[in-house]
Coordinates of N, CA, C and O in Angstrom, one line a residue:
M4 N 24.7 6.5 9.3 CA 23.6 6.0 8.5 C 22.3 6.0 9.4 O 22.1 5.7 10.5
S5 N 21.2 6.6 8.7 CA 19.9 6.7 9.3 C 19.1 5.5 8.8 O 19.0 5.0 7.8
F6 N 18.4 4.8 10.0 CA 17.9 3.5 9.7 C 16.3 3.9 9.5 O 15.9 4.8 10.2
K7 N 15.7 3.0 8.7 CA 14.2 3.1 8.6 C 13.6 2.7 9.9 O 14.0 2.0 10.7
Q8 N 12.3 3.3 10.3 CA 11.5 3.1 11.2 C 10.8 1.7 10.9 O 10.2 1.4 9.8
P9 N 10.6 0.7 12.0 CA 10.0 -0.6 11.5 C 8.5 -0.4 11.7 O 7.8 -1.0 12.5
R10 N 8.1 0.8 11.3 CA 6.5 1.2 11.3 C 6.4 1.7 9.9 O 6.9 2.5 9.4
S11 N 5.2 1.2 9.3 CA 4.8 1.5 8.0 C 3.4 1.6 7.8 O 2.6 1.2 8.6
V12 N 3.0 2.0 6.5 CA 1.6 2.2 6.1 C 1.3 1.3 4.9 O 2.1 1.1 4.2
L13 N 0.1 0.9 4.7 CA -0.2 0.3 3.6 C -1.5 0.9 3.1 O -2.4 1.1 3.9
V14 N -1.7 1.5 1.8 CA -2.9 2.2 1.3 C -3.4 1.5 0.1 O -2.8 1.5 -0.8
V15 N -4.6 0.9 0.2 CA -5.1 0.3 -1.0 C -6.0 1.5 -1.6 O -7.0 1.8 -1.0
I16 N -5.6 1.6 -2.9 CA -6.3 2.5 -3.7 C -7.3 1.9 -4.7 O -6.9 0.8 -5.3
Y17 N -8.5 2.2 -4.8 CA -9.5 1.6 -5.7 C -10.4 2.7 -6.2 O -10.4 3.8 -5.6
D18 N -11.2 2.3 -7.2 CA -12.1 3.3 -7.9 C -13.7 2.7 -7.6 O -13.8 1.8 -7.2
Q19 N -14.4 3.6 -8.2 CA -16.1 3.2 -8.0 C -16.3 1.9 -8.6 O -17.3 1.3 -8.3
H20 N -15.6 1.2 -9.5 CA -15.8 0.1 -10.1 C -15.3 -1.1 -9.5 O -15.1 -2.2 -10.1
H21 N -14.6 -0.9 -8.2 CA -13.8 -1.7 -7.5 C -12.6 -2.4 -8.2 O -12.3 -3.5 -7.9
R22 N -12.1 -1.4 -9.0 CA -10.8 -1.8 -9.4 C -9.6 -1.4 -8.5 O -9.8 -0.2 -8.1
V23 N -8.7 -2.2 -8.3 CA -7.7 -1.8 -7.2 C -6.4 -1.4 -8.2 O -5.9 -2.1 -9.0
L24 N -5.7 -0.5 -7.7 CA -4.4 -0.1 -8.2 C -3.4 -0.7 -7.5 O -3.2 -1.1 -6.2
V25 N -2.7 -1.6 -8.5 CA -1.3 -2.2 -8.0 C -0.1 -1.7 -8.8 O -0.3 -1.3 -9.9
M26 N 1.0 -1.6 -8.0 CA 2.3 -1.1 -8.7 C 3.2 -2.1 -8.7 O 3.5 -2.8 -7.8
Q27 N 4.1 -2.1 -9.6 CA 5.4 -3.0 -9.7 C 6.7 -2.3 -9.2 O 6.9 -1.2 -9.5
R28 N 7.3 -3.0 -8.4 CA 8.5 -2.2 -7.7 C 9.5 -2.2 -8.6 O 9.7 -3.0 -9.5
L29 N 10.4 -1.2 -8.6 CA 11.5 -1.0 -9.5 C 12.6 -2.0 -9.1 O 13.4 -2.4 -10.1
D30 N 12.7 -2.4 -7.8 CA 13.8 -3.4 -7.5 C 13.5 -4.7 -7.5 O 14.3 -5.6 -7.2
D31 N 12.2 -5.2 -8.0 CA 11.9 -6.5 -8.0 C 10.7 -6.6 -9.0 O 9.5 -6.3 -8.6
A32 N 10.9 -7.1 -10.3 CA 9.7 -7.1 -11.2 C 8.7 -8.2 -10.7 O 7.6 -7.9 -11.4
N33 N 8.8 -8.9 -9.9 CA 7.8 -9.8 -9.4 C 7.0 -9.4 -8.1 O 6.1 -10.1 -7.8
F34 N 7.4 -8.3 -7.7 CA 6.9 -7.7 -6.6 C 5.8 -6.5 -6.9 O 6.3 -5.4 -7.3
W35 N 4.6 -6.9 -6.9 CA 3.5 -5.8 -7.0 C 2.8 -5.6 -5.7 O 2.7 -6.4 -4.7
Q36 N 2.4 -4.4 -5.4 CA 1.9 -3.8 -4.3 C 0.9 -2.7 -4.4 O 0.9 -2.1 -5.4
S37 N 0.3 -2.4 -3.2 CA -0.3 -1.1 -3.1 C 0.6 -0.1 -2.6 O 1.9 -0.5 -2.6
V38 N 0.3 1.2 -2.3 CA 1.1 2.1 -1.9 C 1.6 1.6 -0.5 O 0.6 1.3 0.4
T39 N 2.8 1.6 -0.2 CA 3.5 1.5 1.1 C 4.6 2.4 1.5 O 5.0 3.0 0.5
G40 N 4.9 2.5 2.6 CA 6.0 3.3 3.1 C 6.3 3.4 4.5 O 5.3 3.3 5.3
S41 N 7.5 3.5 4.9 CA 7.8 3.6 6.3 C 7.6 5.1 6.9 O 7.5 6.1 6.1
M42 N 7.3 5.0 8.1 CA 7.0 6.2 8.8 C 8.3 7.0 9.2 O 9.3 6.4 9.4
E43 N 8.3 8.3 9.1 CA 9.3 9.1 9.5 C 9.2 9.1 11.1 O 8.0 9.2 11.6
P44 N 10.4 9.6 11.7 CA 10.3 9.8 13.1 C 9.3 10.9 13.4 O 9.2 11.8 12.6
D45 N 8.6 10.6 14.5 CA 7.5 11.8 15.1 C 6.3 11.8 13.9 O 5.6 12.8 14.1
E46 N 6.3 11.1 13.0 CA 5.0 11.2 12.1 C 4.1 10.1 12.4 O 4.1 9.1 13.0
Q47 N 2.7 10.5 12.2 CA 1.6 9.7 12.5 C 1.3 8.9 11.4 O 1.5 9.3 10.2
P48 N 0.6 7.6 11.6 CA 0.4 6.8 10.4 C -0.6 7.4 9.2 O -0.2 7.5 8.1
F49 N -1.6 8.4 9.8 CA -2.5 8.9 8.8 C -1.5 9.9 7.9 O -1.7 9.9 6.6
D50 N -0.6 10.7 8.4 CA 0.2 11.7 7.8 C 1.1 10.9 6.9 O 1.5 11.3 5.8
T51 N 1.6 9.8 7.4 CA 2.6 8.9 6.3 C 1.9 8.4 5.2 O 2.2 8.5 3.9
A52 N 0.5 8.0 5.3 CA -0.3 7.5 4.3 C -0.6 8.7 3.2 O -0.4 8.4 2.1
L53 N -0.8 10.0 3.8 CA -1.1 11.0 2.9 C 0.3 11.3 2.1 O 0.2 11.3 0.8
R54 N 1.3 11.4 2.8 CA 2.7 11.5 2.0 C 3.1 10.4 1.1 O 3.5 10.8 0.0
E55 N 2.9 9.2 1.5 CA 3.2 8.1 0.7 C 2.4 8.0 -0.7 O 2.8 7.8 -1.8
V56 N 1.1 8.3 -0.5 CA 0.2 8.3 -1.6 C 0.6 9.4 -2.5 O 0.8 9.1 -3.7
L57 N 0.9 10.6 -2.2 CA 1.4 11.7 -2.9 C 2.7 11.2 -3.6 O 2.9 11.4 -4.9
E58 N 3.7 10.8 -2.8 CA 5.0 10.4 -3.3 C 5.0 9.4 -4.5 O 5.6 9.4 -5.5
E59 N 4.1 8.3 -4.3 CA 4.2 7.1 -5.0 C 3.3 7.3 -6.2 O 3.4 6.5 -7.3
T60 N 2.3 8.0 -6.3 CA 1.2 8.1 -7.3 C 1.0 9.4 -7.8 O 0.3 9.7 -8.8
G61 N 1.3 10.6 -7.2 CA 1.0 11.8 -7.4 C -0.5 12.4 -7.2 O -0.8 13.4 -7.4
I62 N -1.1 11.5 -6.4 CA -2.6 11.9 -5.9 C -2.4 12.9 -4.7 O -1.9 12.2 -3.6
D63 N -2.9 13.9 -4.6 CA -3.1 14.8 -3.7 C -4.5 14.7 -3.2 O -5.3 15.4 -3.6
V64 N -4.5 13.9 -1.9 CA -5.7 13.6 -1.4 C -6.6 14.6 -1.0 O -7.8 14.9 -1.4
A65 N -6.0 15.6 -0.4 CA -6.8 17.0 0.1 C -7.2 17.9 -1.1 O -8.3 18.2 -1.2
T66 N -6.2 18.0 -2.1 CA -6.7 18.9 -3.2 C -7.8 18.3 -4.1 O -8.5 19.0 -4.5
L67 N -7.6 17.1 -4.3 CA -8.6 16.3 -5.0 C -9.9 16.1 -4.3 O -11.0 15.5 -5.0
G68 N -9.9 16.4 -3.1 CA -11.2 16.3 -2.4 C -11.4 14.6 -1.9 O -12.7 14.5 -1.7
Y69 N -10.6 13.8 -2.0 CA -10.6 12.5 -1.7 C -10.7 12.2 -0.2 O -10.1 13.2 0.5
Q70 N -11.0 11.2 0.3 CA -11.1 10.8 1.9 C -10.3 9.6 2.2 O -10.7 8.5 1.6
L71 N -9.0 9.8 2.7 CA -8.3 8.6 3.0 C -9.0 8.1 4.3 O -9.2 8.8 5.2
V72 N -9.2 6.8 4.4 CA -10.0 6.0 5.4 C -9.0 5.3 6.3 O -8.3 4.3 5.7
D73 N -8.9 5.4 7.5 CA -8.2 4.5 8.4 C -8.9 3.3 8.6 O -10.1 3.4 9.2
C74 N -8.6 2.0 8.0 CA -9.1 0.7 8.3 C -9.2 0.2 9.7 O -9.9 -0.8 9.9
A75 N -8.5 0.7 10.6 CA -8.4 0.5 12.0 C -7.8 -1.0 12.0 O -8.2 -1.8 12.8
I76 N -6.8 -1.4 11.2 CA -6.1 -2.7 11.1 C -4.6 -2.4 11.4 O -4.1 -1.6 10.6
T77 N -4.0 -3.1 12.1 CA -2.6 -3.1 12.3 C -2.2 -4.6 12.0 O -2.6 -5.5 12.7
N78 N -1.1 -4.5 11.3 CA -0.5 -5.8 10.9 C 0.9 -5.9 11.5 O 1.7 -4.8 11.6
Q79 N 1.5 -6.9 11.9 CA 2.9 -7.4 12.4 C 3.4 -8.3 11.2 O 2.7 -9.3 10.9
Y80 N 4.4 -8.2 10.8 CA 4.9 -9.2 9.7 C 6.6 -9.0 9.9 O 7.2 -8.1 10.4
D81 N 7.2 -10.1 9.4 CA 8.7 -10.1 9.4 C 9.3 -9.6 8.0 O 8.6 -9.6 7.0
I82 N 10.2 -8.6 8.2 CA 10.9 -7.8 7.3 C 11.7 -8.7 6.4 O 12.4 -9.7 6.9
R83 N 11.4 -8.7 5.2 CA 12.2 -9.7 4.1 C 13.7 -9.5 4.6 O 14.3 -8.3 4.6
P84 N 14.4 -10.7 4.5 CA 15.8 -10.7 4.8 C 16.7 -9.7 4.0 O 17.5 -9.0 4.4
A85 N 16.3 -9.7 2.9 CA 17.1 -8.7 1.8 C 16.8 -7.2 2.3 O 17.7 -6.6 1.7
W86 N 15.9 -6.8 2.9 CA 15.7 -5.4 3.3 C 16.1 -5.2 4.8 O 16.1 -4.0 5.2
R87 N 16.5 -6.1 5.4 CA 16.8 -5.9 6.9 C 18.0 -4.8 7.2 O 18.1 -4.3 8.1
H88 N 18.9 -4.8 6.2 CA 20.1 -3.9 6.3 C 19.5 -2.3 6.5 O 20.4 -1.5 7.0
R89 N 18.2 -2.2 6.0 CA 17.6 -0.8 6.1 C 17.4 -0.3 7.6 O 17.0 0.7 7.6
Y90 N 17.2 -1.4 8.4 CA 16.7 -1.2 9.8 C 17.9 -1.4 10.7 O 19.0 -1.8 10.5
A91 N 17.6 -0.8 11.9 CA 18.7 -0.9 13.0 C 19.0 -2.4 13.3 O 18.1 -3.3 13.1
P92 N 20.2 -2.7 13.8 CA 20.6 -4.2 13.9 C 19.6 -4.8 14.9 O 19.2 -4.2 15.9
G93 N 19.2 -6.0 14.6 CA 18.4 -6.8 15.4 C 16.8 -6.6 15.1 O 16.0 -7.2 15.5
V94 N 16.5 -5.6 14.2 CA 15.1 -5.4 14.0 C 14.7 -6.4 12.8 O 15.2 -6.2 11.6
T95 N 13.6 -7.1 13.0 CA 13.1 -8.1 12.1 C 11.8 -8.1 11.9 O 11.3 -8.7 10.9
T96 N 11.0 -7.3 12.6 CA 9.8 -7.2 12.5 C 9.2 -5.7 12.2 O 9.8 -4.8 12.5
N97 N 8.1 -5.6 11.5 CA 7.5 -4.3 10.9 C 6.0 -4.3 11.4 O 5.3 -5.3 11.5
T98 N 5.6 -3.1 11.9 CA 4.1 -2.9 12.3 C 3.7 -2.1 11.1 O 4.1 -1.0 10.8
E99 N 2.6 -2.5 10.4 CA 1.7 -1.8 9.4 C 0.5 -1.4 9.6 O -0.4 -2.1 10.2
Y100 N 0.1 0.0 9.4 CA -1.1 0.4 9.5 C -1.8 0.4 8.2 O -1.2 1.0 7.2
V101 N -3.0 0.2 8.1 CA -3.8 -0.2 6.8 C -4.8 1.0 6.7 O -5.5 1.4 7.5
F102 N -4.8 1.5 5.4 CA -5.8 2.6 5.0 C -6.3 2.3 3.6 O -5.9 1.4 3.0
C103 N -7.3 2.7 3.3 CA -7.9 2.7 1.8 C -8.4 4.0 1.4 O -8.5 4.9 2.3
L104 N -8.3 4.2 0.0 CA -8.7 5.3 -0.6 C -9.5 5.1 -1.8 O -8.9 4.4 -2.7
Q105 N -10.6 5.7 -2.0 CA -11.3 5.5 -3.4 C -11.1 6.8 -4.1 O -11.2 7.9 -3.7
V106 N -10.8 6.6 -5.3 CA -10.5 7.7 -6.3 C -11.6 7.5 -7.5 O -12.1 6.4 -7.7
K107 N -11.6 8.5 -8.4 CA -12.3 8.4 -9.5 C -11.7 7.4 -10.5 O -10.5 7.4 -10.7
S108 N -12.7 6.8 -11.4 CA -12.0 6.1 -12.5 C -11.4 6.9 -13.4 O -11.9 8.1 -13.5
G109 N -10.1 6.4 -13.7 CA -9.4 7.4 -14.7 C -8.4 8.2 -14.0 O -7.7 8.9 -14.7
Q110 N -8.4 8.2 -12.8 CA -7.5 8.9 -12.0 C -6.1 8.8 -12.6 O -5.6 7.8 -12.8
T111 N -5.4 10.0 -12.6 CA -3.9 10.1 -13.5 C -3.2 9.4 -12.4 O -3.2 10.0 -11.1
I112 N -2.3 8.7 -12.6 CA -1.1 8.1 -11.7 C 0.2 8.6 -12.2 O 0.5 8.4 -13.5
A113 N 1.0 9.1 -11.4 CA 2.3 9.5 -11.8 C 3.2 8.7 -10.8 O 3.4 9.0 -9.7
L114 N 3.9 7.7 -11.4 CA 4.8 6.9 -10.8 C 6.1 7.6 -10.7 O 6.7 8.2 -11.3
S115 N 6.7 7.5 -9.2 CA 8.1 7.8 -8.9 C 9.0 6.7 -8.3 O 10.2 6.8 -8.4
E116 N 8.3 5.7 -7.7 CA 9.1 4.6 -7.2 C 8.7 3.3 -7.8 O 9.1 2.2 -7.2
H117 N 7.9 3.2 -8.9 CA 7.6 1.9 -9.4 C 7.6 2.0 -10.9 O 7.8 3.1 -11.4
S118 N 7.7 0.8 -11.5 CA 7.9 1.0 -13.0 C 6.6 0.9 -13.9 O 6.6 1.2 -15.0
D119 N 5.8 0.2 -13.1 CA 4.5 0.0 -14.1 C 3.2 0.0 -12.9 O 3.5 -0.2 -11.7
Y120 N 2.0 0.2 -13.3 CA 0.9 0.0 -12.7 C -0.3 -0.7 -13.4 O -0.3 -0.4 -14.5
L121 N -1.3 -1.2 -12.7 CA -2.5 -1.7 -13.3 C -3.7 -1.5 -12.4 O -3.4 -1.3 -11.1
W122 N -4.7 -1.3 -13.1 CA -6.0 -1.3 -12.4 C -6.5 -2.5 -12.6 O -7.0 -3.0 -13.7
L123 N -7.0 -3.4 -11.4 CA -7.5 -4.8 -11.7 C -8.6 -5.0 -10.7 O -8.9 -4.4 -9.7
P124 N -9.5 -5.8 -11.3 CA -10.6 -6.2 -10.3 C -10.0 -6.8 -9.0 O -9.0 -7.3 -9.0
W125 N -10.7 -6.7 -8.1 CA -10.0 -7.0 -6.7 C -9.6 -8.5 -6.5 O -8.5 -8.6 -6.1
R126 N -10.2 -9.4 -7.2 CA -9.7 -10.8 -7.2 C -8.4 -10.9 -7.7 O -7.3 -11.5 -7.2
E127 N -8.2 -10.2 -8.9 CA -6.9 -10.3 -9.6 C -5.8 -9.4 -8.8 O -4.6 -9.9 -8.7
A128 N -6.3 -8.5 -8.4 CA -5.3 -7.6 -7.4 C -4.8 -8.3 -6.3 O -3.6 -8.3 -6.1
A129 N -5.8 -9.1 -5.7 CA -5.4 -9.8 -4.5 C -4.4 -10.9 -4.8 O -3.5 -11.2 -4.0
Q130 N -4.4 -11.6 -6.0 CA -3.7 -12.5 -6.5 C -2.3 -12.1 -7.0 O -1.2 -12.6 -6.9
K131 N -2.2 -10.8 -7.5 CA -1.0 -10.3 -8.1 C 0.0 -9.7 -7.0 O 1.2 -9.9 -7.0
V132 N -0.7 -9.1 -5.9 CA 0.1 -8.6 -5.0 C 1.1 -9.4 -4.1 O 0.6 -10.7 -4.0
W133 N 2.4 -9.2 -3.8 CA 3.3 -10.1 -3.2 C 3.0 -10.4 -1.7 O 3.2 -11.3 -1.4
S134 N 2.7 -9.4 -0.9 CA 2.6 -9.4 0.4 C 1.2 -10.0 0.9 O 0.2 -9.8 0.4
Q135 N 1.3 -10.9 1.9 CA 0.1 -11.5 2.5 C -0.9 -10.5 3.2 O -2.1 -10.5 2.9
T136 N -0.2 -9.3 3.8 CA -1.1 -8.3 4.4 C -1.7 -7.5 3.5 O -2.8 -7.0 3.6
N137 N -1.0 -7.4 2.3 CA -1.7 -6.5 1.1 C -2.8 -7.4 0.7 O -3.9 -6.8 0.4
R138 N -2.7 -8.7 0.4 CA -3.7 -9.6 -0.1 C -4.9 -9.6 0.8 O -6.1 -9.3 0.4
E139 N -4.7 -9.6 2.1 CA -5.8 -9.6 3.1 C -6.5 -8.1 3.1 O -7.8 -8.2 3.4
A140 N -5.8 -7.1 3.0 CA -6.4 -5.9 3.0 C -7.5 -5.9 1.8 O -8.5 -5.3 1.9
I141 N -7.0 -6.3 0.8 CA -7.8 -6.2 -0.5 C -9.0 -7.0 -0.4 O -10.1 -6.5 -0.6
K142 N -8.9 -8.2 0.3 CA -10.2 -9.0 0.4 C -11.0 -8.4 1.5 O -12.2 -8.7 1.4
R143 N -10.5 -7.8 2.6 CA -11.5 -7.1 3.5 C -12.3 -6.1 2.8 O -13.3 -5.9 3.2
L144 N -11.5 -5.3 2.0 CA -12.2 -4.3 1.3 C -13.3 -4.8 0.3 O -14.4 -4.4 0.4
A145 N -13.1 -5.8 -0.3 CA -14.2 -6.6 -1.2 C -15.2 -7.0 -0.2 O -16.4 -7.0 -0.6
K146 N -15.0 -7.7 0.9 CA -15.9 -8.0 1.8 C -16.8 -6.8 2.2 O -18.0 -7.0 2.3
A147 N -16.3 -6.0 2.5 CA -17.0 -4.6 2.8 C -17.9 -4.0 1.7 O -18.8 -3.5 1.9
W148 N -17.4 -4.5 0.6 CA -18.2 -4.1 -0.8 C -19.5 -5.0 -0.8 O -20.2 -5.0 -1.8
G149 N -19.4 -6.1 -0.1 CA -20.4 -7.1 -0.3 C -20.2 -8.2 -1.1 O -21.0 -9.1 -1.6
E150 N -18.9 -8.1 -1.7 CA -18.4 -9.3 -2.5 C -18.3 -10.6 -1.7 O -17.9 -10.8 -0.6
D151 N -18.5 -11.8 -2.6 CA -18.2 -13.1 -1.9 C -16.9 -13.4 -2.1 O -16.2 -13.3 -3.3
L152 N -16.2 -14.0 -0.9 CA -14.8 -14.3 -1.1 C -14.7 -15.8 -1.4 O -13.7 -16.2 -1.9

């Protein structure tokens, strides 16, 4: 069995109206999130982010002329107990690299790993996402837009 790497990316996708894309996980209807995904061996965070955006949304960043931005934020968090079997024995924490991506309003989304998606104002998106690191990434982005938190 091949274990997942305890390193991942989080990509907050938003449009020019500051609506944030959130997606509902297939395996947990109460779990909404931004694009996330584990790094492959020998893969760099930026490359993982590009791959995961394409896999989870169908957005080809380079082809569409978008710019993926490294937020220069790294988070550490405990892996959910229900998911620890995916990692090598004894691995309980994950390192997450944060990115953001602005797309055009009305950008087509092609889901492959999620059951539904919503474009929400940043406050609603921050409330809807399950993980604290996802919530904080959305709030940091809103602060960069000059929004009052």
